[in-house]
PDB file of C-alpha atoms in Angstrom:
ATOM      1  CA  UNK A   1     101.190  38.325  57.936  1.00 55.00           C
ATOM      2  CA  UNK A   2     103.618  39.048  60.851  1.00 62.00           C
ATOM      3  CA  UNK A   3     105.016  42.176  59.104  1.00 58.00           C
ATOM      4  CA  UNK A   4     101.476  43.322  58.317  1.00 59.00           C
ATOM      5  CA  UNK A   5     100.511  43.187  62.047  1.00 54.00           C
ATOM      6  CA  UNK A   6     103.704  45.057  62.900  1.00 53.00           C
ATOM      7  CA  UNK A   7     102.841  47.943  60.465  1.00 57.00           C
ATOM      8  CA  UNK A   8      99.261  47.952  61.554  1.00 56.00           C
ATOM      9  CA  UNK A   9     100.436  48.411  65.177  1.00 57.00           C
ATOM     10  CA  UNK A  10     102.674  51.219  64.198  1.00 54.00           C
ATOM     11  CA  UNK A  11      99.839  52.968  62.429  1.00 54.00           C
ATOM     12  CA  UNK A  12      97.519  52.627  65.346  1.00 52.00           C
ATOM     13  CA  UNK A  13     100.136  53.933  67.684  1.00 54.00           C
ATOM     14  CA  UNK A  14     100.606  56.909  65.456  1.00 55.00           C
ATOM     15  CA  UNK A  15      96.881  57.630  65.449  1.00 56.00           C
ATOM     16  CA  UNK A  16      96.810  57.326  69.245  1.00 54.00           C
ATOM     17  CA  UNK A  17      99.577  59.858  69.625  1.00 53.00           C
ATOM     18  CA  UNK A  18      97.935  62.530  67.460  1.00 57.00           C
ATOM     19  CA  UNK A  19      94.388  62.013  68.903  1.00 67.00           C
ATOM     20  CA  UNK A  20      94.120  64.329  71.808  1.00 79.00           C
ATOM     21  CA  UNK A  21      91.628  66.620  73.643  1.00 92.00           C
ATOM     22  CA  UNK A  22      92.024  70.268  74.140  1.00 95.00           C
ATOM     23  CA  UNK A  23      90.905  71.643  77.543  1.00 96.00           C
ATOM     24  CA  UNK A  24      90.082  75.446  77.358  1.00 95.00           C
ATOM     25  CA  UNK A  25      90.613  77.592  80.407  1.00 95.00           C
ATOM     26  CA  UNK A  26      89.597  81.320  80.251  1.00 95.00           C
ATOM     27  CA  UNK A  27      92.029  82.787  82.773  1.00 93.00           C
ATOM     28  CA  UNK A  28      90.376  85.868  84.204  1.00 91.00           C
ATOM     29  CA  UNK A  29      88.446  86.875  87.264  1.00 88.00           C
ATOM     30  CA  UNK A  30      85.116  86.989  85.462  1.00 88.00           C
ATOM     31  CA  UNK A  31      85.284  83.207  84.988  1.00 90.00           C
ATOM     32  CA  UNK A  32      82.925  81.852  87.661  1.00 89.00           C
ATOM     33  CA  UNK A  33      84.866  78.630  87.882  1.00 91.00           C
ATOM     34  CA  UNK A  34      87.679  80.545  89.635  1.00 87.00           C
ATOM     35  CA  UNK A  35      85.317  81.988  92.228  1.00 80.00           C
ATOM     36  CA  UNK A  36      84.712  78.592  93.828  1.00 79.00           C
ATOM     37  CA  UNK A  37      88.418  78.332  94.727  1.00 79.00           C
ATOM     38  CA  UNK A  38      88.450  74.666  93.567  1.00 86.00           C
ATOM     39  CA  UNK A  39      88.782  74.987  89.750  1.00 93.00           C
ATOM     40  CA  UNK A  40      90.254  71.708  88.473  1.00 93.00           C
ATOM     41  CA  UNK A  41      90.727  70.149  85.097  1.00 94.00           C
ATOM     42  CA  UNK A  42      91.451  66.467  84.454  1.00 94.00           C
ATOM     43  CA  UNK A  43      93.611  65.583  81.492  1.00 94.00           C
ATOM     44  CA  UNK A  44      95.225  62.594  79.840  1.00 94.00           C
ATOM     45  CA  UNK A  45      98.772  62.285  78.451  1.00 92.00           C
ATOM     46  CA  UNK A  46      98.935  63.908  75.027  1.00 92.00           C
ATOM     47  CA  UNK A  47      96.078  66.249  75.732  1.00 95.00           C
ATOM     48  CA  UNK A  48      96.480  70.008  75.584  1.00 96.00           C
ATOM     49  CA  UNK A  49      95.737  72.618  78.223  1.00 95.00           C
ATOM     50  CA  UNK A  50      94.787  75.883  76.460  1.00 97.00           C
ATOM     51  CA  UNK A  51      95.058  79.051  78.514  1.00 95.00           C
ATOM     52  CA  UNK A  52      93.242  82.099  77.157  1.00 96.00           C
ATOM     53  CA  UNK A  53      94.421  85.439  78.529  1.00 95.00           C
ATOM     54  CA  UNK A  54      92.056  88.233  79.415  1.00 93.00           C
ATOM     55  CA  UNK A  55      91.057  90.357  76.379  1.00 94.00           C
ATOM     56  CA  UNK A  56      89.337  93.737  76.211  1.00 92.00           C
ATOM     57  CA  UNK A  57      87.831  96.153  73.651  1.00 93.00           C
ATOM     58  CA  UNK A  58      89.901  99.270  73.019  1.00 91.00           C
ATOM     59  CA  UNK A  59      87.302 101.448  74.834  1.00 91.00           C
ATOM     60  CA  UNK A  60      87.912  99.690  78.190  1.00 90.00           C
ATOM     61  CA  UNK A  61      90.301 101.843  80.351  1.00 91.00           C
ATOM     62  CA  UNK A  62      93.688 100.146  81.096  1.00 86.00           C
ATOM     63  CA  UNK A  63      93.156 100.446  84.873  1.00 85.00           C
ATOM     64  CA  UNK A  64      90.177  98.026  84.502  1.00 88.00           C
ATOM     65  CA  UNK A  65      92.154  95.392  82.642  1.00 90.00           C
ATOM     66  CA  UNK A  66      93.918  92.371  84.046  1.00 89.00           C
ATOM     67  CA  UNK A  67      97.531  91.422  83.460  1.00 88.00           C
ATOM     68  CA  UNK A  68      99.455  88.706  85.287  1.00 89.00           C
ATOM     69  CA  UNK A  69     102.115  86.052  85.206  1.00 90.00           C
ATOM     70  CA  UNK A  70     101.252  82.357  85.464  1.00 93.00           C
ATOM     71  CA  UNK A  71     103.448  79.971  87.538  1.00 93.00           C
ATOM     72  CA  UNK A  72     103.547  76.273  88.192  1.00 93.00           C
ATOM     73  CA  UNK A  73     103.970  75.871  91.932  1.00 93.00           C
ATOM     74  CA  UNK A  74     103.931  73.190  94.602  1.00 93.00           C
ATOM     75  CA  UNK A  75     100.855  72.342  96.635  1.00 93.00           C
ATOM     76  CA  UNK A  76     101.795  74.812  99.376  1.00 92.00           C
ATOM     77  CA  UNK A  77     101.987  77.649  96.824  1.00 92.00           C
ATOM     78  CA  UNK A  78      98.698  76.541  95.317  1.00 92.00           C
ATOM     79  CA  UNK A  79      96.840  76.492  98.632  1.00 90.00           C
ATOM     80  CA  UNK A  80      98.233  79.909  99.599  1.00 88.00           C
ATOM     81  CA  UNK A  81      98.029  81.189  96.050  1.00 85.00           C
ATOM     82  CA  UNK A  82     101.555  82.660  95.974  1.00 84.00           C
ATOM     83  CA  UNK A  83     104.881  82.148  94.198  1.00 85.00           C
ATOM     84  CA  UNK A  84     107.076  79.661  96.010  1.00 85.00           C
ATOM     85  CA  UNK A  85     110.817  79.244  95.751  1.00 86.00           C
ATOM     86  CA  UNK A  86     111.534  77.155  92.711  1.00 85.00           C
ATOM     87  CA  UNK A  87     108.214  78.084  91.019  1.00 89.00           C
ATOM     88  CA  UNK A  88     108.225  77.423  87.318  1.00 89.00           C
ATOM     89  CA  UNK A  89     107.230  80.560  85.316  1.00 90.00           C
ATOM     90  CA  UNK A  90     105.003  79.515  82.445  1.00 91.00           C
ATOM     91  CA  UNK A  91     103.464  82.568  80.670  1.00 92.00           C
ATOM     92  CA  UNK A  92     102.732  86.249  80.876  1.00 92.00           C
ATOM     93  CA  UNK A  93      99.375  87.673  79.978  1.00 92.00           C
ATOM     94  CA  UNK A  94     100.353  91.281  79.419  1.00 90.00           C
ATOM     95  CA  UNK A  95      98.559  92.264  76.121  1.00 92.00           C
ATOM     96  CA  UNK A  96      94.935  92.788  77.045  1.00 92.00           C
ATOM     97  CA  UNK A  97      94.262  94.723  73.752  1.00 94.00           C
ATOM     98  CA  UNK A  98      95.688  92.023  71.398  1.00 94.00           C
ATOM     99  CA  UNK A  99      94.419  92.920  67.971  1.00 92.00           C
ATOM    100  CA  UNK A 100      93.321  89.445  66.926  1.00 90.00           C
ATOM    101  CA  UNK A 101      91.520  88.358  70.102  1.00 92.00           C
ATOM    102  CA  UNK A 102      92.709  86.773  73.318  1.00 94.00           C
ATOM    103  CA  UNK A 103      96.234  85.434  73.446  1.00 94.00           C
ATOM    104  CA  UNK A 104      96.314  81.639  73.910  1.00 96.00           C
ATOM    105  CA  UNK A 105      99.098  79.648  75.508  1.00 94.00           C
ATOM    106  CA  UNK A 106      99.076  75.808  75.074  1.00 92.00           C
ATOM    107  CA  UNK A 107     100.595  73.274  77.444  1.00 91.00           C
ATOM    108  CA  UNK A 108     101.012  69.792  75.954  1.00 92.00           C
ATOM    109  CA  UNK A 109     100.512  67.197  78.656  1.00 92.00           C
ATOM    110  CA  UNK A 110     103.410  64.924  77.731  1.00 90.00           C
ATOM    111  CA  UNK A 111     105.726  62.652  79.591  1.00 88.00           C
ATOM    112  CA  UNK A 112     108.917  63.652  77.747  1.00 85.00           C
ATOM    113  CA  UNK A 113     109.807  66.991  76.114  1.00 77.00           C
ATOM    114  CA  UNK A 114     112.851  67.966  74.108  1.00 73.00           C
ATOM    115  CA  UNK A 115     112.422  71.682  74.981  1.00 69.00           C
ATOM    116  CA  UNK A 116     114.089  73.390  77.903  1.00 65.00           C
ATOM    117  CA  UNK A 117     111.025  75.508  78.586  1.00 67.00           C
ATOM    118  CA  UNK A 118     108.661  72.526  78.389  1.00 70.00           C
ATOM    119  CA  UNK A 119     107.392  70.482  81.263  1.00 79.00           C
ATOM    120  CA  UNK A 120     107.117  66.742  81.741  1.00 86.00           C
ATOM    121  CA  UNK A 121     103.987  65.293  83.311  1.00 90.00           C
ATOM    122  CA  UNK A 122     103.400  61.858  84.916  1.00 91.00           C
ATOM    123  CA  UNK A 123     100.116  59.922  85.008  1.00 92.00           C
ATOM    124  CA  UNK A 124      98.333  59.981  88.351  1.00 91.00           C
ATOM    125  CA  UNK A 125      99.985  63.271  89.487  1.00 92.00           C
ATOM    126  CA  UNK A 126      98.532  66.675  90.265  1.00 94.00           C
ATOM    127  CA  UNK A 127     100.000  69.903  89.031  1.00 94.00           C
ATOM    128  CA  UNK A 128      99.313  73.400  90.334  1.00 94.00           C
ATOM    129  CA  UNK A 129      99.003  76.673  88.428  1.00 94.00           C
ATOM    130  CA  UNK A 130      98.554  80.198  89.919  1.00 92.00           C
ATOM    131  CA  UNK A 131      98.593  83.715  88.523  1.00 89.00           C
ATOM    132  CA  UNK A 132     100.058  86.762  90.178  1.00 78.00           C
ATOM    133  CA  UNK A 133      98.585  90.085  89.180  1.00 73.00           C
ATOM    134  CA  UNK A 134     101.048  92.524  87.622  1.00 69.00           C
ATOM    135  CA  UNK A 135     101.805  95.811  89.514  1.00 65.00           C
ATOM    136  CA  UNK A 136      98.937  98.175  88.975  1.00 59.00           C
ATOM    137  CA  UNK A 137      96.668  95.489  87.561  1.00 61.00           C
ATOM    138  CA  UNK A 138      93.241  94.686  88.933  1.00 64.00           C
ATOM    139  CA  UNK A 139      92.229  91.170  89.783  1.00 64.00           C
ATOM    140  CA  UNK A 140      93.052  88.610  92.412  1.00 76.00           C
ATOM    141  CA  UNK A 141      95.368  85.600  92.555  1.00 83.00           C
ATOM    142  CA  UNK A 142      93.749  82.788  90.557  1.00 91.00           C
ATOM    143  CA  UNK A 143      94.634  79.143  90.770  1.00 92.00           C
ATOM    144  CA  UNK A 144      93.980  75.882  88.872  1.00 95.00           C
ATOM    145  CA  UNK A 145      94.556  72.353  89.714  1.00 95.00           C
ATOM    146  CA  UNK A 146      95.410  70.021  86.780  1.00 95.00           C
ATOM    147  CA  UNK A 147      95.138  66.273  87.411  1.00 94.00           C
ATOM    148  CA  UNK A 148      96.788  63.915  84.912  1.00 94.00           C
ATOM    149  CA  UNK A 149      94.643  60.848  84.548  1.00 88.00           C
ATOM    150  CA  UNK A 150      95.695  57.422  85.781  1.00 76.00           C
ATOM    151  CA  UNK A 151      97.041  54.507  83.673  1.00 59.00           C
ATOM    152  CA  UNK A 152      95.132  53.731  80.500  1.00 53.00           C
ATOM    153  CA  UNK A 153      93.268  50.786  82.097  1.00 54.00           C
ATOM    154  CA  UNK A 154      90.680  53.224  83.377  1.00 46.00           C
ATOM    155  CA  UNK A 155      88.041  55.043  81.442  1.00 48.00           C
ATOM    156  CA  UNK A 156      89.100  58.307  79.760  1.00 48.00           C
ATOM    157  CA  UNK A 157      88.018  61.289  81.859  1.00 43.00           C
ATOM    158  CA  UNK A 158      85.750  64.025  80.665  1.00 44.00           C
ATOM    159  CA  UNK A 159      86.262  67.613  81.698  1.00 41.00           C
ATOM    160  CA  UNK A 160      83.457  70.215  82.062  1.00 39.00           C
ATOM    161  CA  UNK A 161      83.721  73.066  79.607  1.00 38.00           C
ATOM    162  CA  UNK A 162      84.432  76.481  81.234  1.00 38.00           C
ATOM    163  CA  UNK A 163      81.325  78.629  81.185  1.00 36.00           C
ATOM    164  CA  UNK A 164      82.967  81.954  80.638  1.00 36.00           C
ATOM    165  CA  UNK A 165      84.545  83.989  77.906  1.00 40.00           C
ATOM    166  CA  UNK A 166      87.613  86.200  77.683  1.00 43.00           C
ATOM    167  CA  UNK A 167      86.716  89.627  78.990  1.00 46.00           C
ATOM    168  CA  UNK A 168      85.728  92.086  76.283  1.00 40.00           C
ATOM    169  CA  UNK A 169      84.818  89.353  73.705  1.00 38.00           C
ATOM    170  CA  UNK A 170      86.773  88.528  70.628  1.00 36.00           C
ATOM    171  CA  UNK A 171      87.300  84.933  71.666  1.00 37.00           C
ATOM    172  CA  UNK A 172      84.447  83.285  69.656  1.00 36.00           C
ATOM    173  CA  UNK A 173      81.078  82.132  70.887  1.00 35.00           C
ATOM    174  CA  UNK A 174      80.689  79.784  73.821  1.00 35.00           C
ATOM    175  CA  UNK A 175      79.171  77.277  71.475  1.00 32.00           C
ATOM    176  CA  UNK A 176      82.499  77.241  69.612  1.00 33.00           C
ATOM    177  CA  UNK A 177      84.325  76.648  72.820  1.00 35.00           C
ATOM    178  CA  UNK A 178      82.037  73.786  73.782  1.00 31.00           C
ATOM    179  CA  UNK A 179      82.258  72.189  70.417  1.00 32.00           C
ATOM    180  CA  UNK A 180      86.031  72.499  70.409  1.00 37.00           C
ATOM    181  CA  UNK A 181      86.371  70.956  73.811  1.00 42.00           C
ATOM    182  CA  UNK A 182      84.147  68.011  73.033  1.00 40.00           C
ATOM    183  CA  UNK A 183      85.903  66.778  69.920  1.00 43.00           C
ATOM    184  CA  UNK A 184      89.213  65.107  69.566  1.00 50.00           C
ATOM    185  CA  UNK A 185      91.812  67.161  67.616  1.00 50.00           C
ATOM    186  CA  UNK A 186      92.795  64.046  65.656  1.00 56.00           C
ATOM    187  CA  UNK A 187      90.042  64.585  63.100  1.00 48.00           C
ATOM    188  CA  UNK A 188      91.436  67.944  62.258  1.00 46.00           C
ATOM    189  CA  UNK A 189      95.093  67.109  62.470  1.00 51.00           C
ATOM    190  CA  UNK A 190      96.707  66.358  59.070  1.00 53.00           C
ATOM    191  CA  UNK A 191      99.126  63.952  60.804  1.00 55.00           C
ATOM    192  CA  UNK A 192      96.338  61.451  61.329  1.00 56.00           C
ATOM    193  CA  UNK A 193      95.626  61.182  57.606  1.00 54.00           C
ATOM    194  CA  UNK A 194      99.320  60.928  56.811  1.00 60.00           C
ATOM    195  CA  UNK A 195      99.632  57.940  59.155  1.00 57.00           C
ATOM    196  CA  UNK A 196      96.603  56.340  57.645  1.00 65.00           C
ATOM    197  CA  UNK A 197      97.694  56.802  54.055  1.00 64.00           C
ATOM    198  CA  UNK A 198     101.250  55.561  54.745  1.00 71.00           C
ATOM    199  CA  UNK A 199      99.991  52.603  56.766  1.00 64.00           C
ATOM    200  CA  UNK A 200      97.469  51.439  54.211  1.00 67.00           C
ATOM    201  CA  UNK A 201      99.999  51.815  51.413  1.00 73.00           C
ATOM    202  CA  UNK A 202     102.570  49.653  53.193  1.00 64.00           C
ATOM    203  CA  UNK A 203      99.886  47.061  54.012  1.00 63.00           C
ATOM    204  CA  UNK A 204      98.982  46.806  50.356  1.00 64.00           C
ATOM    205  CA  UNK A 205     102.628  46.505  49.255  1.00 71.00           C
ATOM    206  CA  UNK A 206     103.372  43.794  51.805  1.00 63.00           C
ATOM    207  CA  UNK A 207     100.143  41.921  50.964  1.00 63.00           C
ATOM    208  CA  UNK A 208     101.178  41.603  47.281  1.00 64.00           C
TER     209      UNK A 208
END
């Protein structure tokens, strides 16, 4: 019985690790959330922050498109919306006519990362993102506050779905964005089923 409980705990831990929420942010000046100057997203460890770059139809003149670089900065850089010394360059949105829709960059909110370009987050901390328009690009400096939720003793936060689309379309319907945001990715992740099958198999073997 003791070993069965151990394996069950391991299975549940595996399920917890692959169950995560995805927070979609359409990063362009047409997103009304950016106009309020207080756009914030609250996330939990193991969630994902999905940044969708601006996207345009081919008939839109290039001088009307937005291109920019996203940085992670300190609070001073966030409040002033400028790149500070030591700012961490995250992504470049420089392909507004991408053939298969808006380019998406994903940031996994994790405490430890094996990758040199990854970032490590801590519960209860705030993180600041800004974008600097490329030379010759339209658009203003945009900024986002990401708050990593507190210890797991509190209720899991819910984040409002952005009410805008990538410019020019091609990013799916808003209904799709809402549905994607509201559901946990664990139901679509094959890892969850692998953990369940392995765990149940081991429990049956140990019980015999």
